[in-house]
Amino acid sequence: MEGGGWSWEQRALVNELIQGMEVARQLSFHLKGTPSVENAESLVQRILSSYEKALLILNWSGPVGQQPPQAAAVTATVAAAATGSGSGSGVPESPLSMNGSPRSEDFDGIKDNQAPIDACKKRKTMPRWTDQVRVNSENGLEGPIDDGYSWRKYGQKDILGAKYPRSYYRCTYRNTQNCWAIKQVQRSDEDPTIFEVTYRGTHSCSFGHQQTVVTPPPASPEKQEQIKHNFSSSNQQQPPPGEALLNLQKGLKVDTQDLAKRETVPFTFPSTYECQNSNFSQSFLSPATPEPNYNHVSPFVNSFGGTHTFQHSDSDLAEILSAQTSATSSPMLDLDFHLESFELVPNFSYAPGFFS
DNA sequence: CCGATTTGACCAAT
DNA sequence: ATTGGTCAAATCGG
């Protein structure tokens, strides 16, 4: 699974750093050409996040990143124990603003130390984190970004105490590539413009990023149905001038402000952003129970061709949101990964050529 | 025709 | 017993 003698924790660390570098690189490039501040900011966010994660991995618990200057109001909430606890009053917002802890994946109480195999399949043991994405109801969905991951909705459920139903999605490549990433999208009762996207597990599929399909922005959630109709009949690509928006792959609460529809350079992330854990996924994930239905999916066509179909329903927003969040979610954290248990040698150094 | 979504039923956890 | 999560048949849509 992992190359050479590298523990995958180390690889994880390196990956994070690499990402940071990559994004930084893009940022610099981006700044040269465009005046789009927003986009730049989102990139900055990603950079920070990557580094924070790296520090986390190093078991460094200091106050990490301080909010960026005029930060694009980015805030991610760590999933509180129960996602569904959003009942009535207590809006699940426990804005543990991420300042100090990057997307601190909440390792959903790993009861028993089960074999990695089960770990991946038992949602209980999957790392989980929640991101809140705010949508500008007026402008409609502004940042229909697609992180490249394709999700397949497999259920919807009314949640006690919640006004809006919760949607369940799983990676399209679950069966073809044993990618067990799933997510749940729940609209906040209090603030309908906020969607909470809870991720569980991270992608082990090797497809899905790169592709920069821009999801046509639906309008306000309320109009879902209408939209659905409109789209289905005529254009399914209602391209508002600027939408590609940040390819924000980070799970964060994107504030309306930043989502401002400034056009942005539809940059595509380099291969570095591919699911890096496709390696070990193979070793940990068991041969998945063959599901009669979805076996014949051609991952390539979908992921790269951007065959993303945009169904505009509750899920649209959901999907869109997903885009922003899932993408970079540290791929290496999905397995039972206990930071505590591992101590990385501080002076652990990687040779330049290591990455390649 | 194929793949995605919908939606009620079923299952598991609490 | 209740509720959240998943399954899977039916249905939709390109």
mmCIF file with all atom_site columns, N, CA and C in Angstrom, chain A residues 226-274:
data_model
loop_
_atom_site.group_PDB
_atom_site.id
_atom_site.type_symbol
_atom_site.label_atom_id
_atom_site.label_alt_id
_atom_site.label_comp_id
_atom_site.label_asym_id
_atom_site.label_entity_id
_atom_site.label_seq_id
_atom_site.pdbx_PDB_ins_code
_atom_site.Cartn_x
_atom_site.Cartn_y
_atom_site.Cartn_z
_atom_site.occupancy
_atom_site.B_iso_or_equiv
_atom_site.pdbx_formal_charge
_atom_site.auth_seq_id
_atom_site.auth_comp_id
_atom_site.auth_asym_id
_atom_site.auth_atom_id
_atom_site.pdbx_PDB_model_num
ATOM 1   N N  . GLN A 1 226 ? -39.084 24.494 -9.184  1.00 0.00 ? 226 GLN A N  1
ATOM 2   C CA . GLN A 1 226 ? -39.213 25.223 -10.420 1.00 0.00 ? 226 GLN A CA 1
ATOM 3   C C  . GLN A 1 226 ? -37.983 25.015 -11.253 1.00 0.00 ? 226 GLN A C  1
ATOM 4   N N  . ILE A 1 227 ? -36.924 25.264 -10.621 1.00 0.00 ? 227 ILE A N  1
ATOM 5   C CA . ILE A 1 227 ? -35.684 25.144 -11.326 1.00 0.00 ? 227 ILE A CA 1
ATOM 6   C C  . ILE A 1 227 ? -35.596 23.808 -11.991 1.00 0.00 ? 227 ILE A C  1
ATOM 7   N N  . LYS A 1 228 ? -35.925 22.863 -11.220 1.00 0.00 ? 228 LYS A N  1
ATOM 8   C CA . LYS A 1 228 ? -35.817 21.530 -11.744 1.00 0.00 ? 228 LYS A CA 1
ATOM 9   C C  . LYS A 1 228 ? -36.561 21.443 -13.058 1.00 0.00 ? 228 LYS A C  1
ATOM 10  N N  . HIS A 1 229 ? -37.711 21.953 -13.027 1.00 0.00 ? 229 HIS A N  1
ATOM 11  C CA . HIS A 1 229 ? -38.498 21.907 -14.230 1.00 0.00 ? 229 HIS A CA 1
ATOM 12  C C  . HIS A 1 229 ? -37.849 22.687 -15.349 1.00 0.00 ? 229 HIS A C  1
ATOM 13  N N  . ASN A 1 230 ? -37.576 23.888 -15.051 1.00 0.00 ? 230 ASN A N  1
ATOM 14  C CA . ASN A 1 230 ? -36.980 24.704 -16.078 1.00 0.00 ? 230 ASN A CA 1
ATOM 15  C C  . ASN A 1 230 ? -35.820 24.008 -16.728 1.00 0.00 ? 230 ASN A C  1
ATOM 16  N N  . PHE A 1 231 ? -34.968 23.565 -15.896 1.00 0.00 ? 231 PHE A N  1
ATOM 17  C CA . PHE A 1 231 ? -33.788 22.940 -16.425 1.00 0.00 ? 231 PHE A CA 1
ATOM 18  C C  . PHE A 1 231 ? -34.083 21.716 -17.255 1.00 0.00 ? 231 PHE A C  1
ATOM 19  N N  . SER A 1 232 ? -34.877 20.929 -16.737 1.00 0.00 ? 232 SER A N  1
ATOM 20  C CA . SER A 1 232 ? -35.131 19.689 -17.438 1.00 0.00 ? 232 SER A CA 1
ATOM 21  C C  . SER A 1 232 ? -35.662 19.932 -18.823 1.00 0.00 ? 232 SER A C  1
ATOM 22  N N  . SER A 1 233 ? -36.467 20.917 -18.935 1.00 0.00 ? 233 SER A N  1
ATOM 23  C CA . SER A 1 233 ? -37.035 21.133 -20.236 1.00 0.00 ? 233 SER A CA 1
ATOM 24  C C  . SER A 1 233 ? -36.124 21.857 -21.213 1.00 0.00 ? 233 SER A C  1
ATOM 25  N N  . SER A 1 234 ? -35.534 22.851 -20.762 1.00 0.00 ? 234 SER A N  1
ATOM 26  C CA . SER A 1 234 ? -34.715 23.578 -21.711 1.00 0.00 ? 234 SER A CA 1
ATOM 27  C C  . SER A 1 234 ? -33.226 23.478 -21.443 1.00 0.00 ? 234 SER A C  1
ATOM 28  N N  . ASN A 1 235 ? -32.733 24.506 -20.930 1.00 0.00 ? 235 ASN A N  1
ATOM 29  C CA . ASN A 1 235 ? -31.293 24.505 -20.754 1.00 0.00 ? 235 ASN A CA 1
ATOM 30  C C  . ASN A 1 235 ? -30.885 23.959 -19.418 1.00 0.00 ? 235 ASN A C  1
ATOM 31  N N  . GLN A 1 236 ? -29.975 23.104 -19.466 1.00 0.00 ? 236 GLN A N  1
ATOM 32  C CA . GLN A 1 236 ? -29.540 22.589 -18.195 1.00 0.00 ? 236 GLN A CA 1
ATOM 33  C C  . GLN A 1 236 ? -28.227 23.236 -17.862 1.00 0.00 ? 236 GLN A C  1
ATOM 34  N N  . GLN A 1 237 ? -27.922 24.153 -18.629 1.00 0.00 ? 237 GLN A N  1
ATOM 35  C CA . GLN A 1 237 ? -26.671 24.825 -18.365 1.00 0.00 ? 237 GLN A CA 1
ATOM 36  C C  . GLN A 1 237 ? -26.947 26.299 -18.349 1.00 0.00 ? 237 GLN A C  1
ATOM 37  N N  . GLN A 1 238 ? -27.433 26.713 -17.272 1.00 0.00 ? 238 GLN A N  1
ATOM 38  C CA . GLN A 1 238 ? -27.745 28.109 -17.197 1.00 0.00 ? 238 GLN A CA 1
ATOM 39  C C  . GLN A 1 238 ? -26.534 28.769 -16.606 1.00 0.00 ? 238 GLN A C  1
ATOM 40  N N  . PRO A 1 239 ? -25.711 29.230 -17.422 1.00 0.00 ? 239 PRO A N  1
ATOM 41  C CA . PRO A 1 239 ? -24.447 29.757 -16.978 1.00 0.00 ? 239 PRO A CA 1
ATOM 42  C C  . PRO A 1 239 ? -24.473 31.207 -16.648 1.00 0.00 ? 239 PRO A C  1
ATOM 43  N N  . PRO A 1 240 ? -24.603 31.462 -15.439 1.00 0.00 ? 240 PRO A N  1
ATOM 44  C CA . PRO A 1 240 ? -24.530 32.838 -15.010 1.00 0.00 ? 240 PRO A CA 1
ATOM 45  C C  . PRO A 1 240 ? -23.121 33.239 -15.269 1.00 0.00 ? 240 PRO A C  1
ATOM 46  N N  . PRO A 1 241 ? -22.960 34.381 -15.717 1.00 0.00 ? 241 PRO A N  1
ATOM 47  C CA . PRO A 1 241 ? -21.681 34.915 -16.086 1.00 0.00 ? 241 PRO A CA 1
ATOM 48  C C  . PRO A 1 241 ? -20.540 34.362 -15.273 1.00 0.00 ? 241 PRO A C  1
ATOM 49  N N  . GLY A 1 242 ? -20.582 34.653 -14.078 1.00 0.00 ? 242 GLY A N  1
ATOM 50  C CA . GLY A 1 242 ? -19.434 34.200 -13.325 1.00 0.00 ? 242 GLY A CA 1
ATOM 51  C C  . GLY A 1 242 ? -19.816 33.192 -12.299 1.00 0.00 ? 242 GLY A C  1
ATOM 52  N N  . GLU A 1 243 ? -19.374 32.051 -12.527 1.00 0.00 ? 243 GLU A N  1
ATOM 53  C CA . GLU A 1 243 ? -19.752 31.130 -11.505 1.00 0.00 ? 243 GLU A CA 1
ATOM 54  C C  . GLU A 1 243 ? -18.626 30.209 -11.154 1.00 0.00 ? 243 GLU A C  1
ATOM 55  N N  . ALA A 1 244 ? -17.908 29.887 -12.082 1.00 0.00 ? 244 ALA A N  1
ATOM 56  C CA . ALA A 1 244 ? -16.867 28.919 -11.824 1.00 0.00 ? 244 ALA A CA 1
ATOM 57  C C  . ALA A 1 244 ? -16.361 29.173 -10.443 1.00 0.00 ? 244 ALA A C  1
ATOM 58  N N  . LEU A 1 245 ? -16.433 30.320 -10.066 1.00 0.00 ? 245 LEU A N  1
ATOM 59  C CA . LEU A 1 245 ? -16.063 30.691 -8.729  1.00 0.00 ? 245 LEU A CA 1
ATOM 60  C C  . LEU A 1 245 ? -14.936 29.870 -8.208  1.00 0.00 ? 245 LEU A C  1
ATOM 61  N N  . LEU A 1 246 ? -14.665 30.126 -7.108  1.00 0.00 ? 246 LEU A N  1
ATOM 62  C CA . LEU A 1 246 ? -13.559 29.410 -6.518  1.00 0.00 ? 246 LEU A CA 1
ATOM 63  C C  . LEU A 1 246 ? -13.731 27.936 -6.591  1.00 0.00 ? 246 LEU A C  1
ATOM 64  N N  . ASN A 1 247 ? -12.739 27.343 -6.900  1.00 0.00 ? 247 ASN A N  1
ATOM 65  C CA . ASN A 1 247 ? -12.780 25.901 -6.929  1.00 0.00 ? 247 ASN A CA 1
ATOM 66  C C  . ASN A 1 247 ? -12.498 25.517 -5.529  1.00 0.00 ? 247 ASN A C  1
ATOM 67  N N  . LEU A 1 248 ? -13.034 26.254 -4.726  1.00 0.00 ? 248 LEU A N  1
ATOM 68  C CA . LEU A 1 248 ? -12.880 26.009 -3.324  1.00 0.00 ? 248 LEU A CA 1
ATOM 69  C C  . LEU A 1 248 ? -13.070 24.568 -3.041  1.00 0.00 ? 248 LEU A C  1
ATOM 70  N N  . GLN A 1 249 ? -12.089 23.934 -2.679  1.00 0.00 ? 249 GLN A N  1
ATOM 71  C CA . GLN A 1 249 ? -12.286 22.528 -2.411  1.00 0.00 ? 249 GLN A CA 1
ATOM 72  C C  . GLN A 1 249 ? -12.365 22.325 -0.935  1.00 0.00 ? 249 GLN A C  1
ATOM 73  N N  . LYS A 1 250 ? -12.369 23.360 -0.252  1.00 0.00 ? 250 LYS A N  1
ATOM 74  C CA . LYS A 1 250 ? -12.333 23.205 1.172   1.00 0.00 ? 250 LYS A CA 1
ATOM 75  C C  . LYS A 1 250 ? -13.689 23.217 1.761   1.00 0.00 ? 250 LYS A C  1
ATOM 76  N N  . GLY A 1 251 ? -13.797 22.566 2.773   1.00 0.00 ? 251 GLY A N  1
ATOM 77  C CA . GLY A 1 251 ? -15.061 22.553 3.425   1.00 0.00 ? 251 GLY A CA 1
ATOM 78  C C  . GLY A 1 251 ? -15.049 23.732 4.308   1.00 0.00 ? 251 GLY A C  1
ATOM 79  N N  . LEU A 1 252 ? -15.850 24.604 4.028   1.00 0.00 ? 252 LEU A N  1
ATOM 80  C CA . LEU A 1 252 ? -15.851 25.760 4.849   1.00 0.00 ? 252 LEU A CA 1
ATOM 81  C C  . LEU A 1 252 ? -17.150 26.427 4.669   1.00 0.00 ? 252 LEU A C  1
ATOM 82  N N  . LYS A 1 253 ? -17.354 27.291 5.502   1.00 0.00 ? 253 LYS A N  1
ATOM 83  C CA . LYS A 1 253 ? -18.601 27.986 5.354   1.00 0.00 ? 253 LYS A CA 1
ATOM 84  C C  . LYS A 1 253 ? -18.243 29.132 4.461   1.00 0.00 ? 253 LYS A C  1
ATOM 85  N N  . VAL A 1 254 ? -18.798 29.137 3.361   1.00 0.00 ? 254 VAL A N  1
ATOM 86  C CA . VAL A 1 254 ? -18.462 30.191 2.455   1.00 0.00 ? 254 VAL A CA 1
ATOM 87  C C  . VAL A 1 254 ? -19.452 31.299 2.629   1.00 0.00 ? 254 VAL A C  1
ATOM 88  N N  . ASP A 1 255 ? -18.975 32.356 2.953   1.00 0.00 ? 255 ASP A N  1
ATOM 89  C CA . ASP A 1 255 ? -19.885 33.437 3.203   1.00 0.00 ? 255 ASP A CA 1
ATOM 90  C C  . ASP A 1 255 ? -20.341 34.051 1.918   1.00 0.00 ? 255 ASP A C  1
ATOM 91  N N  . THR A 1 256 ? -21.512 34.505 1.990   1.00 0.00 ? 256 THR A N  1
ATOM 92  C CA . THR A 1 256 ? -22.114 35.092 0.829   1.00 0.00 ? 256 THR A CA 1
ATOM 93  C C  . THR A 1 256 ? -21.155 36.050 0.162   1.00 0.00 ? 256 THR A C  1
ATOM 94  N N  . GLN A 1 257 ? -20.569 36.813 0.980   1.00 0.00 ? 257 GLN A N  1
ATOM 95  C CA . GLN A 1 257 ? -19.682 37.813 0.438   1.00 0.00 ? 257 GLN A CA 1
ATOM 96  C C  . GLN A 1 257 ? -18.662 37.259 -0.506  1.00 0.00 ? 257 GLN A C  1
ATOM 97  N N  . ASP A 1 258 ? -17.983 36.272 -0.033  1.00 0.00 ? 258 ASP A N  1
ATOM 98  C CA . ASP A 1 258 ? -16.952 35.838 -0.919  1.00 0.00 ? 258 ASP A CA 1
ATOM 99  C C  . ASP A 1 258 ? -17.500 35.162 -2.083  1.00 0.00 ? 258 ASP A C  1
ATOM 100 N N  . LEU A 1 259 ? -18.651 34.655 -1.923  1.00 0.00 ? 259 LEU A N  1
ATOM 101 C CA . LEU A 1 259 ? -19.188 33.924 -3.038  1.00 0.00 ? 259 LEU A CA 1
ATOM 102 C C  . LEU A 1 259 ? -19.583 34.868 -4.111  1.00 0.00 ? 259 LEU A C  1
ATOM 103 N N  . ALA A 1 260 ? -19.377 36.068 -3.843  1.00 0.00 ? 260 ALA A N  1
ATOM 104 C CA . ALA A 1 260 ? -19.766 37.038 -4.827  1.00 0.00 ? 260 ALA A CA 1
ATOM 105 C C  . ALA A 1 260 ? -19.414 36.477 -6.163  1.00 0.00 ? 260 ALA A C  1
ATOM 106 N N  . LYS A 1 261 ? -20.283 36.714 -7.035  1.00 0.00 ? 261 LYS A N  1
ATOM 107 C CA . LYS A 1 261 ? -20.088 36.082 -8.314  1.00 0.00 ? 261 LYS A CA 1
ATOM 108 C C  . LYS A 1 261 ? -18.974 36.654 -9.143  1.00 0.00 ? 261 LYS A C  1
ATOM 109 N N  . ARG A 1 262 ? -17.941 36.972 -8.615  1.00 0.00 ? 262 ARG A N  1
ATOM 110 C CA . ARG A 1 262 ? -16.877 37.488 -9.430  1.00 0.00 ? 262 ARG A CA 1
ATOM 111 C C  . ARG A 1 262 ? -16.442 36.368 -10.288 1.00 0.00 ? 262 ARG A C  1
ATOM 112 N N  . GLU A 1 263 ? -16.118 36.669 -11.415 1.00 0.00 ? 263 GLU A N  1
ATOM 113 C CA . GLU A 1 263 ? -15.668 35.584 -12.273 1.00 0.00 ? 263 GLU A CA 1
ATOM 114 C C  . GLU A 1 263 ? -14.328 35.221 -11.739 1.00 0.00 ? 263 GLU A C  1
ATOM 115 N N  . THR A 1 264 ? -13.965 34.103 -12.095 1.00 0.00 ? 264 THR A N  1
ATOM 116 C CA . THR A 1 264 ? -12.685 33.714 -11.600 1.00 0.00 ? 264 THR A CA 1
ATOM 117 C C  . THR A 1 264 ? -12.055 32.816 -12.600 1.00 0.00 ? 264 THR A C  1
ATOM 118 N N  . VAL A 1 265 ? -10.858 32.713 -12.425 1.00 0.00 ? 265 VAL A N  1
ATOM 119 C CA . VAL A 1 265 ? -10.152 31.879 -13.354 1.00 0.00 ? 265 VAL A CA 1
ATOM 120 C C  . VAL A 1 265 ? -10.500 30.459 -13.017 1.00 0.00 ? 265 VAL A C  1
ATOM 121 N N  . PRO A 1 266 ? -11.105 29.805 -13.904 1.00 0.00 ? 266 PRO A N  1
ATOM 122 C CA . PRO A 1 266 ? -11.481 28.420 -13.676 1.00 0.00 ? 266 PRO A CA 1
ATOM 123 C C  . PRO A 1 266 ? -10.247 27.557 -13.673 1.00 0.00 ? 266 PRO A C  1
ATOM 124 N N  . PHE A 1 267 ? -9.555  27.676 -12.666 1.00 0.00 ? 267 PHE A N  1
ATOM 125 C CA . PHE A 1 267 ? -8.336  26.883 -12.659 1.00 0.00 ? 267 PHE A CA 1
ATOM 126 C C  . PHE A 1 267 ? -8.617  25.440 -12.332 1.00 0.00 ? 267 PHE A C  1
ATOM 127 N N  . THR A 1 268 ? -7.777  24.672 -12.809 1.00 0.00 ? 268 THR A N  1
ATOM 128 C CA . THR A 1 268 ? -7.942  23.254 -12.559 1.00 0.00 ? 268 THR A CA 1
ATOM 129 C C  . THR A 1 268 ? -6.785  22.825 -11.712 1.00 0.00 ? 268 THR A C  1
ATOM 130 N N  . PHE A 1 269 ? -7.086  22.031 -10.803 1.00 0.00 ? 269 PHE A N  1
ATOM 131 C CA . PHE A 1 269 ? -6.000  21.602 -9.962  1.00 0.00 ? 269 PHE A CA 1
ATOM 132 C C  . PHE A 1 269 ? -5.168  20.525 -10.605 1.00 0.00 ? 269 PHE A C  1
ATOM 133 N N  . PRO A 1 270 ? -3.962  20.655 -10.363 1.00 0.00 ? 270 PRO A N  1
ATOM 134 C CA . PRO A 1 270 ? -3.015  19.695 -10.898 1.00 0.00 ? 270 PRO A CA 1
ATOM 135 C C  . PRO A 1 270 ? -3.233  18.342 -10.282 1.00 0.00 ? 270 PRO A C  1
ATOM 136 N N  . SER A 1 271 ? -2.628  17.448 -10.853 1.00 0.00 ? 271 SER A N  1
ATOM 137 C CA . SER A 1 271 ? -2.804  16.082 -10.403 1.00 0.00 ? 271 SER A CA 1
ATOM 138 C C  . SER A 1 271 ? -2.549  15.883 -8.927  1.00 0.00 ? 271 SER A C  1
ATOM 139 N N  . THR A 1 272 ? -1.861  16.767 -8.383  1.00 0.00 ? 272 THR A N  1
ATOM 140 C CA . THR A 1 272 ? -1.536  16.582 -6.979  1.00 0.00 ? 272 THR A CA 1
ATOM 141 C C  . THR A 1 272 ? -2.785  16.480 -6.160  1.00 0.00 ? 272 THR A C  1
ATOM 142 N N  . TYR A 1 273 ? -3.838  16.963 -6.699  1.00 0.00 ? 273 TYR A N  1
ATOM 143 C CA . TYR A 1 273 ? -5.048  16.955 -5.919  1.00 0.00 ? 273 TYR A CA 1
ATOM 144 C C  . TYR A 1 273 ? -5.871  15.706 -6.055  1.00 0.00 ? 273 TYR A C  1
ATOM 145 N N  . GLU A 1 274 ? -5.347  14.831 -6.758  1.00 0.00 ? 274 GLU A N  1
ATOM 146 C CA . GLU A 1 274 ? -6.102  13.600 -6.921  1.00 0.00 ? 274 GLU A CA 1
ATOM 147 C C  . GLU A 1 274 ? -6.244  12.948 -5.567  1.00 0.00 ? 274 GLU A C  1
#
